[in-house]
Coordinates of C-alpha atoms and ligand atoms in Angstrom, one line a residue:
M197 CA 0.0 0.0 0.0
S198 CA 1.0 3.6 -0.5
D199 CA 3.1 5.1 2.3
R200 CA 0.9 8.1 2.6
T201 CA -2.9 8.0 3.1
V202 CA -4.5 11.4 2.6
S203 CA -8.0 12.7 2.0
Y204 CA -9.7 12.3 -1.4
I205 CA -11.8 15.3 -2.2
G206 CA -13.4 16.4 -5.4
G207 CA -11.6 13.5 -7.3
R208 CA -8.1 14.3 -6.1
D209 CA -5.7 13.5 -3.3
V210 CA -5.6 16.4 -0.7
D211 CA -2.8 16.6 1.9
P212 CA -4.0 17.6 5.4
V213 CA -4.3 21.4 5.4
D214 CA -2.4 21.6 8.7
G215 CA 0.3 19.2 7.4
N216 CA 0.1 16.7 10.3
Y217 CA 0.3 12.9 10.0
S218 CA 0.0 9.9 12.3
V219 CA 1.8 6.6 11.9
K220 CA -0.2 3.5 11.0
L221 CA 1.2 0.0 11.9
D222 CA 0.3 -3.4 10.5
P223 CA -1.4 -5.3 13.4
R224 CA 0.1 -8.6 12.2
T225 CA 3.8 -7.4 12.3
K226 CA 3.8 -4.0 14.0
A227 CA 5.7 -2.7 11.0
K228 CA 4.9 0.8 9.8
T229 CA 2.7 0.8 6.8
A230 CA 1.7 4.4 6.2
D231 CA 1.6 8.0 7.4
V232 CA -2.1 8.9 7.7
G233 CA -3.1 12.5 7.3
N234 CA -4.6 14.3 10.3
G235 CA -7.4 16.3 8.7
G236 CA -9.5 18.7 10.7
E237 CA -12.1 21.4 10.3
K238 CA -10.5 23.0 7.2
D239 CA -10.3 19.6 5.4
V240 CA -13.9 19.0 6.3
A241 CA -14.8 22.4 4.8
L242 CA -13.0 21.5 1.5
A243 CA -14.9 18.2 1.3
C244 CA -18.3 19.8 2.1
D245 CA -17.6 22.4 -0.6
A246 CA -16.8 19.6 -3.2
A247 CA -19.9 17.6 -2.2
S248 CA -22.1 20.7 -2.4
K249 CA -20.9 21.6 -5.8
A250 CA -21.4 18.0 -7.1
L251 CA -24.9 17.8 -5.5
P252 CA -27.2 19.5 -8.1
A253 CA -26.1 17.4 -11.1
W254 CA -26.0 14.2 -9.1
S255 CA -29.4 14.6 -7.5
D256 CA -31.0 15.7 -10.8
M257 CA -29.7 12.7 -12.7
R258 CA -32.3 10.1 -13.5
P259 CA -32.4 7.5 -10.8
S260 CA -31.9 4.8 -13.4
E261 CA -28.7 6.5 -14.5
R262 CA -27.4 6.8 -10.9
G263 CA -28.3 3.2 -10.3
R264 CA -26.5 2.1 -13.4
I265 CA -23.3 3.8 -12.3
L266 CA -23.5 2.1 -8.8
V267 CA -24.2 -1.3 -10.3
D268 CA -21.3 -0.9 -12.7
I269 CA -19.0 0.0 -9.8
A270 CA -20.0 -3.2 -8.0
R271 CA -19.2 -5.3 -11.1
R272 CA -15.8 -3.6 -11.5
L273 CA -15.1 -4.1 -7.8
R274 CA -15.6 -7.9 -8.2
E275 CA -13.3 -7.9 -11.2
D276 CA -10.5 -5.5 -10.2
G277 CA -11.0 -4.7 -6.5
Q278 CA -8.3 -7.0 -5.1
H279 CA -5.9 -4.2 -4.3
I280 CA -8.5 -2.6 -2.1
V281 CA -9.0 -5.9 -0.2
D282 CA -5.3 -6.2 0.2
I283 CA -5.1 -2.7 1.8
E284 CA -8.0 -3.5 4.2
S285 CA -6.4 -6.9 5.1
Q286 CA -3.2 -5.1 6.0
E287 CA -4.9 -2.4 7.9
T288 CA -7.2 -4.6 10.0
G289 CA -5.2 -7.8 10.0
K290 CA -8.2 -9.7 8.7
P291 CA -7.4 -13.1 7.1
G292 CA -7.6 -13.0 3.3
R293 CA -10.5 -15.5 3.2
E294 CA -12.7 -13.2 5.3
M295 CA -11.8 -10.2 3.2
A296 CA -12.9 -12.0 0.0
S297 CA -16.4 -12.4 1.4
L298 CA -16.4 -8.8 2.7
L299 CA -15.5 -7.6 -0.8
D300 CA -18.5 -9.5 -2.2
L301 CA -20.7 -8.0 0.4
T302 CA -19.5 -4.5 -0.4
A303 CA -20.4 -5.1 -4.1
Q304 CA -23.8 -6.4 -3.1
Y305 CA -24.7 -3.1 -1.4
F306 CA -24.0 -1.2 -4.6
E307 CA -26.0 -3.7 -6.7
F308 CA -29.0 -3.7 -4.2
Y309 CA -29.4 0.0 -3.9
G310 CA -28.4 0.7 -7.5
G311 CA -31.3 -1.6 -8.5
I312 CA -33.9 -0.7 -6.0
V313 CA -33.6 3.1 -6.6
N314 CA -35.5 2.4 -9.8
V315 CA -38.7 1.4 -7.9
M316 CA -38.4 3.8 -5.1
D317 CA -41.2 6.3 -5.3
G318 CA -43.7 8.4 -3.4
E319 CA -47.4 7.6 -3.3
V320 CA -50.7 9.2 -4.3
I321 CA -52.9 9.9 -1.3
N322 CA -56.7 10.0 -2.0
V323 CA -58.2 12.8 0.1
G324 CA -61.2 13.3 -2.2
P325 CA -62.0 14.4 -5.8
D326 CA -61.1 18.1 -5.2
Y327 CA -57.4 17.4 -4.5
H328 CA -54.4 15.7 -6.0
V329 CA -52.0 14.8 -3.2
Y330 CA -48.8 12.9 -3.5
T331 CA -45.5 12.4 -1.7
R332 CA -41.9 12.6 -3.0
R333 CA -38.7 11.2 -1.5
D334 CA -36.2 14.0 -1.7
P335 CA -32.5 13.6 -0.9
F336 CA -31.1 15.4 2.2
G337 CA -28.2 16.9 0.3
V338 CA -24.7 16.2 1.6
I339 CA -24.6 13.2 4.0
G340 CA -21.8 12.7 6.5
V341 CA -20.8 9.0 7.1
I342 CA -18.6 8.3 10.1
L343 CA -17.1 4.8 10.3
P344 CA -15.3 2.4 12.7
W345 CA -12.3 0.1 12.0
N346 CA -13.7 -3.4 12.4
A347 CA -15.2 -4.0 8.9
P348 CA -14.4 -0.7 7.1
L349 CA -15.5 -1.4 3.5
H350 CA -18.6 -3.2 4.5
Q351 CA -19.8 -0.6 6.9
A352 CA -19.0 2.2 4.4
A353 CA -20.8 0.5 1.6
R354 CA -24.0 -0.1 3.5
A355 CA -24.3 3.7 4.2
I356 CA -22.8 5.2 1.1
A357 CA -24.6 3.0 -1.5
P358 CA -28.2 4.0 -0.3
A359 CA -27.0 7.6 0.3
L360 CA -25.7 7.9 -3.3
A361 CA -28.6 5.9 -4.9
T362 CA -31.1 8.3 -3.5
G363 CA -29.3 11.4 -4.9
N364 CA -27.3 12.6 -2.0
T365 CA -23.5 13.3 -2.1
V366 CA -21.2 12.0 0.6
V367 CA -18.4 13.2 2.9
A368 CA -17.1 10.0 4.6
K369 CA -14.8 9.8 7.5
P370 CA -13.1 6.4 8.0
S371 CA -11.5 5.4 11.3
E372 CA -8.0 6.8 11.6
H373 CA -6.9 3.2 12.1
T374 CA -8.2 2.0 8.7
S375 CA -8.5 4.8 6.2
G376 CA -6.6 3.4 3.3
S377 CA -9.2 1.0 1.9
L378 CA -12.0 3.7 1.8
V379 CA -9.7 6.2 0.1
A380 CA -8.8 3.5 -2.4
F381 CA -12.4 2.6 -2.9
A382 CA -13.5 6.2 -3.5
K383 CA -10.8 6.6 -6.1
F384 CA -11.9 3.3 -7.7
A385 CA -15.5 4.5 -7.8
V386 CA -14.5 7.8 -9.5
A387 CA -12.3 5.9 -12.0
H388 CA -15.3 3.8 -12.9
G389 CA -17.9 6.4 -13.5
L390 CA -18.8 8.2 -10.3
P391 CA -18.6 12.0 -10.9
P392 CA -15.8 13.6 -8.8
G393 CA -17.1 15.3 -5.7
V394 CA -20.0 12.9 -5.2
F395 CA -18.1 10.7 -2.8
N396 CA -15.3 12.4 -0.8
V397 CA -13.2 10.9 2.0
V398 CA -11.6 13.0 4.8
V399 CA -9.0 11.2 6.9
G400 CA -8.0 12.0 10.4
K401 CA -9.0 11.6 14.0
G402 CA -12.5 11.5 15.3
A403 CA -12.3 14.3 17.8
A404 CA -11.1 16.7 15.1
I405 CA -13.3 15.6 12.2
G406 CA -16.5 14.3 13.7
P407 CA -17.6 17.5 15.4
A408 CA -16.5 19.6 12.4
M409 CA -18.7 17.5 10.2
A410 CA -21.7 17.7 12.5
N411 CA -21.3 21.5 12.8
H412 CA -20.8 22.1 9.1
P413 CA -23.9 23.7 7.6
A414 CA -23.7 21.8 4.3
I415 CA -24.0 18.4 6.2
R416 CA -27.7 17.6 6.5
K417 CA -27.6 14.1 8.0
I418 CA -25.0 11.9 9.5
S419 CA -24.8 8.1 9.5
F420 CA -22.5 7.1 12.4
T421 CA -21.2 3.6 13.2
G422 CA -19.0 3.3 16.2
G423 CA -19.0 3.4 20.0
L424 CA -21.5 4.8 22.4
K425 CA -19.3 7.7 23.7
A426 CA -18.6 9.2 20.3
G427 CA -22.2 8.6 19.3
Q428 CA -23.5 10.5 22.3
E429 CA -21.0 13.4 21.6
L430 CA -22.3 13.6 18.1
G431 CA -25.8 13.5 19.3
R432 CA -25.3 16.5 21.5
I433 CA -24.2 18.6 18.5
A434 CA -26.9 17.1 16.4
A435 CA -29.5 18.2 19.0
D436 CA -28.5 21.8 18.6
R437 CA -28.4 21.6 14.8
V438 CA -31.6 19.5 14.6
L439 CA -29.5 17.2 12.5
P440 CA -30.9 13.7 11.7
L441 CA -28.6 10.9 12.8
T442 CA -28.5 7.2 12.3
L443 CA -26.6 5.7 15.2
E444 CA -25.2 2.2 14.8
L445 CA -23.6 1.5 18.2
G446 CA -22.3 -1.4 20.2
G447 CA -23.7 -4.7 21.5
K448 CA -23.5 -7.4 24.1
S449 CA -25.8 -9.8 22.4
A450 CA -27.4 -12.8 23.9
N451 CA -27.2 -16.1 22.1
I452 CA -29.7 -18.5 23.6
V453 CA -29.3 -22.3 23.4
F454 CA -32.4 -24.3 24.5
D455 CA -32.3 -28.0 25.4
D456 CA -34.2 -29.0 22.2
A457 CA -31.6 -27.4 19.9
D458 CA -29.4 -29.3 17.5
L459 CA -26.4 -29.1 19.9
D460 CA -23.7 -29.8 17.4
A461 CA -24.9 -27.0 15.1
A462 CA -25.4 -24.7 18.1
A463 CA -21.9 -25.3 19.4
K464 CA -20.4 -24.6 16.0
G465 CA -22.5 -21.5 15.4
S466 CA -22.0 -20.2 18.9
T467 CA -18.2 -20.5 18.5
R468 CA -18.4 -18.4 15.3
A469 CA -20.8 -16.0 17.1
F470 CA -18.1 -14.7 19.5
T471 CA -14.9 -15.4 17.5
W472 CA -15.7 -14.0 14.0
N473 CA -13.3 -11.2 13.2
S474 CA -11.6 -12.1 16.5
G475 CA -14.7 -10.9 18.3
Q476 CA -14.4 -7.4 16.8
W477 CA -18.0 -7.5 15.7
C478 CA -20.7 -5.2 17.0
A479 CA -23.3 -8.0 16.8
A480 CA -21.1 -10.7 18.3
G481 CA -23.0 -13.2 20.5
T482 CA -20.9 -12.7 23.6
R483 CA -23.4 -13.7 26.2
L484 CA -24.1 -17.4 25.7
L485 CA -27.3 -18.4 27.6
V486 CA -27.4 -22.2 28.0
Q487 CA -30.4 -24.1 29.5
E488 CA -29.3 -25.8 32.7
S489 CA -30.3 -29.3 31.7
I490 CA -27.8 -29.4 28.8
H491 CA -25.2 -26.9 30.2
D492 CA -22.2 -29.2 30.9
A493 CA -22.6 -31.3 27.8
F494 CA -23.0 -28.2 25.6
V495 CA -20.0 -26.4 27.1
E496 CA -17.9 -29.5 26.4
K497 CA -18.9 -29.4 22.7
L498 CA -18.3 -25.6 22.6
V499 CA -14.8 -25.8 24.0
A500 CA -13.9 -28.6 21.6
N501 CA -15.0 -26.3 18.7
V502 CA -13.0 -23.3 20.1
A503 CA -9.9 -25.5 20.4
E504 CA -10.0 -26.1 16.7
L505 CA -9.6 -22.4 15.7
R506 CA -6.3 -21.5 14.1
L507 CA -5.0 -18.0 14.6
G508 CA -2.5 -16.3 12.3
P509 CA -1.8 -14.2 9.3
Q510 CA -2.4 -17.0 6.8
F511 CA -5.1 -16.7 4.1
D512 CA -7.4 -19.2 5.6
A513 CA -6.8 -18.6 9.3
S514 CA -9.9 -18.6 11.5
N515 CA -8.8 -15.5 13.4
G516 CA -6.5 -12.6 12.7
P517 CA -5.0 -10.2 15.3
I518 CA -6.7 -7.4 17.2
T519 CA -6.6 -4.4 14.9
T520 CA -5.6 -1.6 17.2
E521 CA -3.2 -1.3 20.2
A522 CA -5.9 0.3 22.3
Q523 CA -8.3 -2.5 21.6
F524 CA -5.7 -5.1 22.4
E525 CA -5.0 -3.5 25.8
K526 CA -8.8 -3.2 26.5
I527 CA -9.4 -6.9 25.8
K528 CA -6.4 -7.9 28.0
S529 CA -7.8 -5.9 30.9
F530 CA -10.9 -8.1 30.9
F531 CA -8.8 -11.1 31.8
A532 CA -7.9 -9.3 35.0
I533 CA -11.5 -8.3 35.6
A534 CA -12.6 -11.9 35.2
E535 CA -10.0 -13.1 37.6
R536 CA -11.0 -10.5 40.1
D537 CA -14.6 -11.8 40.0
G538 CA -13.4 -15.4 40.6
L539 CA -13.8 -16.7 37.1
T540 CA -11.4 -19.1 35.5
P541 CA -11.4 -19.8 31.7
A542 CA -12.7 -23.1 30.4
I543 CA -10.3 -22.4 27.4
G544 CA -8.1 -19.4 26.5
G545 CA -7.6 -16.6 28.9
K546 CA -4.4 -15.0 27.6
V547 CA -2.5 -13.4 24.8
A548 CA -1.8 -15.9 22.0
T549 CA 1.9 -16.4 21.1
G550 CA 3.8 -18.7 18.8
S551 CA 6.4 -18.4 16.0
E552 CA 3.7 -18.2 13.3
L553 CA 2.1 -15.2 15.1
G554 CA 5.2 -13.1 15.2
S555 CA 4.8 -9.9 17.1
G556 CA 1.1 -9.6 16.2
N557 CA -1.6 -8.7 18.7
Y558 CA -3.4 -12.1 19.0
I559 CA -5.8 -13.1 21.7
E560 CA -6.7 -16.7 22.5
P561 CA -10.5 -17.2 22.0
T562 CA -11.7 -17.5 25.6
V563 CA -14.7 -19.0 27.3
Y564 CA -15.7 -18.2 30.9
T565 CA -18.4 -20.4 32.5
G566 CA -20.3 -19.7 35.7
V567 CA -20.8 -16.1 34.7
R568 CA -23.6 -14.1 36.4
N569 CA -25.3 -11.5 34.2
D570 CA -24.6 -8.7 36.7
M571 CA -20.8 -9.2 36.4
E572 CA -18.8 -6.5 34.6
I573 CA -17.6 -9.0 32.0
A574 CA -21.3 -9.7 31.1
R575 CA -22.4 -6.1 30.9
E576 CA -19.6 -4.3 29.1
E577 CA -19.0 -4.6 25.3
I578 CA -15.4 -6.1 25.1
F579 CA -15.1 -6.2 21.3
G580 CA -12.8 -9.2 21.5
P581 CA -13.1 -13.0 21.5
I582 CA -14.3 -13.5 25.1
L583 CA -17.4 -15.4 25.8
C584 CA -19.5 -15.4 29.0
V585 CA -21.6 -18.6 29.5
I586 CA -24.7 -18.0 31.7
P587 CA -27.0 -20.8 32.6
F588 CA -30.8 -20.4 32.6
K589 CA -33.8 -22.4 33.8
D590 CA -36.6 -22.0 31.3
E591 CA -38.0 -19.7 28.5
A592 CA -39.0 -16.9 30.8
D593 CA -35.6 -16.9 32.6
A594 CA -33.8 -16.8 29.2
I595 CA -35.8 -13.8 28.0
R596 CA -35.3 -12.0 31.4
I597 CA -31.5 -12.5 31.3
A598 CA -31.2 -11.6 27.6
N599 CA -33.1 -8.4 28.0
D600 CA -31.2 -7.4 31.2
S601 CA -28.7 -5.3 29.3
D602 CA -28.4 -1.7 28.4
L603 CA -27.6 -2.8 24.8
G604 CA -29.8 -4.5 22.3
L605 CA -28.2 -5.0 18.9
A606 CA -28.7 -8.6 18.1
A607 CA -29.6 -12.0 19.5
G608 CA -29.5 -15.7 18.6
I609 CA -32.0 -18.5 19.4
W610 CA -31.2 -22.2 19.0
S611 CA -34.3 -24.4 19.2
Q612 CA -36.3 -26.9 17.2
N613 CA -39.6 -25.7 18.8
I614 CA -41.2 -23.3 16.3
G615 CA -43.6 -22.0 18.8
R616 CA -40.9 -21.2 21.3
V617 CA -38.8 -19.5 18.5
H618 CA -41.5 -17.1 17.6
R619 CA -42.5 -16.4 21.3
V620 CA -38.9 -15.6 22.3
A621 CA -38.1 -13.6 19.1
A622 CA -41.1 -11.4 19.8
R623 CA -40.0 -10.7 23.4
L624 CA -36.3 -10.1 22.9
E625 CA -35.2 -6.4 22.9
A626 CA -32.8 -6.5 20.0
G627 CA -32.8 -5.2 16.4
R628 CA -31.9 -8.5 14.8
I629 CA -32.8 -12.1 15.9
V630 CA -31.1 -15.0 14.2
V631 CA -32.4 -18.5 14.6
N632 CA -30.5 -21.7 14.3
E633 CA -27.4 -20.0 13.0
Y634 CA -25.6 -16.9 14.2
S635 CA -24.8 -14.6 11.3
G636 CA -24.8 -10.9 10.3
G637 CA -27.9 -11.2 8.2
F638 CA -28.1 -10.0 4.6
V639 CA -27.9 -6.8 2.6
Q640 CA -31.7 -7.0 2.3
T641 CA -32.3 -7.3 6.1
P642 CA -32.4 -4.1 8.3
C643 CA -29.7 -3.7 10.9
G644 CA -29.8 -1.5 13.9
G645 CA -30.2 -1.4 17.7
F646 CA -32.7 -1.2 20.5
K647 CA -31.8 0.8 23.6
Y648 CA -28.2 2.1 23.8
S649 CA -27.3 0.1 20.7
G650 CA -28.6 3.1 18.7
Y651 CA -31.5 4.1 16.4
G652 CA -32.2 4.3 12.7
R653 CA -31.5 1.4 10.4
E654 CA -29.0 0.5 7.8
Q655 CA -29.4 -2.2 5.2
G656 CA -32.6 -3.3 3.5
I657 CA -35.3 -1.3 1.8
D658 CA -36.0 0.6 5.0
A659 CA -32.6 2.3 4.9
L660 CA -33.9 4.3 1.9
S661 CA -36.2 6.2 4.2
H662 CA -33.2 7.2 6.3
Y663 CA -31.5 8.7 3.3
T664 CA -34.5 10.7 2.0
Q665 CA -36.9 13.1 3.5
L666 CA -40.6 12.8 2.7
K667 CA -42.4 15.7 1.1
S668 CA -46.2 16.0 0.7
V669 CA -47.5 17.9 -2.3
I670 CA -51.1 19.0 -1.8
I671 CA -52.9 20.4 -4.9
R672 CA -56.3 21.9 -4.8
L673 CA -58.0 21.0 -8.1
Ligands
NAD829 P1 -15.3 4.8 17.9 O1 -16.6 5.4 18.4 O2 -14.1 5.0 18.7 O3 -15.0 5.4 16.5 C1 -15.9 5.4 15.4 C2 -15.7 6.5 14.5 O4 -16.0 7.7 15.2 C3 -14.2 6.7 14.1 O5 -14.2 7.1 12.8 C4 -13.7 7.8 15.0 O6 -12.7 8.5 14.5 C5 -15.0 8.7 15.1 N1 -15.1 9.5 16.3 C6 -14.4 9.4 17.5 N2 -14.7 10.4 18.3 C7 -15.7 11.1 17.7 C8 -16.5 12.2 18.0 N3 -16.4 12.8 19.2 N4 -17.4 12.7 17.2 C9 -17.6 12.0 16.0 N5 -16.8 11.0 15.6 C10 -15.9 10.5 16.4 O7 -15.5 3.3 17.6 P2 -14.5 2.2 17.1 O8 -13.6 1.8 18.2 O9 -13.9 2.7 15.8 O10 -15.5 1.0 16.7 C11 -15.9 0.1 17.6 C12 -17.3 0.4 18.1 O11 -18.2 0.4 16.9 C13 -17.9 -0.7 18.9 O12 -18.6 -0.2 20.0 C14 -18.8 -1.5 18.0 O13 -19.8 -2.2 18.6 C15 -19.3 -0.4 17.1 N6 -19.8 -0.9 15.9 C16 -21.2 -0.9 15.7 C17 -21.7 -1.4 14.5 C18 -23.2 -1.5 14.2 O14 -23.6 -1.8 13.1 N7 -24.1 -1.2 15.2 C19 -20.9 -1.9 13.5 C20 -19.5 -1.9 13.8 C21 -19.0 -1.4 14.9

């Protein structure tokens, strides 16, 4: 990858106005990979200016024409996007096999929203013969997109594709830890038909760029994916500006295994639920609720599955390293917290080392049993491969424990009893319920949180209503 990552504004590279850079390290080797520009308010102003200038032509373009450009970018991405994947793999440490599926997912967002924009419409409302009343879905204008580091391209695509499809232009801010792939993707999109200025990327730190974006008058809506603290800070500014927000925040999701489940499938799926992307996954199933009658037998199966995971930098590794130093330190601190609370791991419980792991930041996938739901380890989002196993008695008990959390992003249910599945799914306070597997859903399925996990929705058709504002036209005949 290039040794300098700078903003991409109006179709060209733009060095940080104040001339400052931070150093980016490869989490697999700790070798320096790039100097990343530290943009700020002035850089945001440049990007907002470019996005505002590009807006009239883009929003006036026929939806079918915008859609065609987006679908074409998706096709090109599948054919020629490997260099972007390589950058993200180096920035995040994600194994190559995971990155290949994430590239496919990124392309799917552009296909889905590029196609659906053709059937997006308002409606005619019948209020009587003396009126003609209809609604339109108008773009907001310039949309700010603020992103985390755990799955950069995927999270960018799910916000940027619907924003662009509906006629908005975008100023995106990737995480300062993983900016290179989004800059490369924006360049790729412009090289393959997107008009310059429609999709701009400002790189730099959150505290400098986030508030500057929220305060800039050209920005008319922000889609934020990240942690609670930054989301709340953004929300305070947004309240003053009456700025609409979508907040996609963290999770501490319950994954519930009933005694009538297919236990082999549940053990496999529950392993992936907390270890995918080394646990750096907002929707990770990190509270595993297991019915008492099968608890010991199930934990045995689970631990056997966890023992098979292979960490490392290789293409087909199950888990890569932890992406940032700060996150690595945070995860390690939970080993001490667990020990303080009298917990011993059934497997894992320490930093993973070995010649094949070099100096990378690897964590052993870890399972704690005998966890109570009121313990710190069961309440805080860790964002690493640490699982809390919590026993429950019956259906009501499982629902009570699952909902006893400030967060409500996702949940899993493992059961062969269809009545139970629907009863429990209806009562769980979470934005996505997955049954008899534990996955991230589909491009077509809405994603978002209950409670402190956020509001608004990305993905699916419903996201279109978060990137447009409804207007009523009332005509007296
Ligand atoms: P973070 O909140 O530290 O950073 C997210 C983004 O916000 C970064 O680009 C950062 O630079 C920026 N930022 C930081 N301070 C800001 C401020 N004051 N104003 C505006 N922007 C600011 O989060 P992270 O560590 O990058 O990501 C991990 C978090 O993201 C976890 O909590 C995870 O659960 C959450 N997440 C949620 C989803 C979802 O879909 N709900 C998906 C992925 C990650």
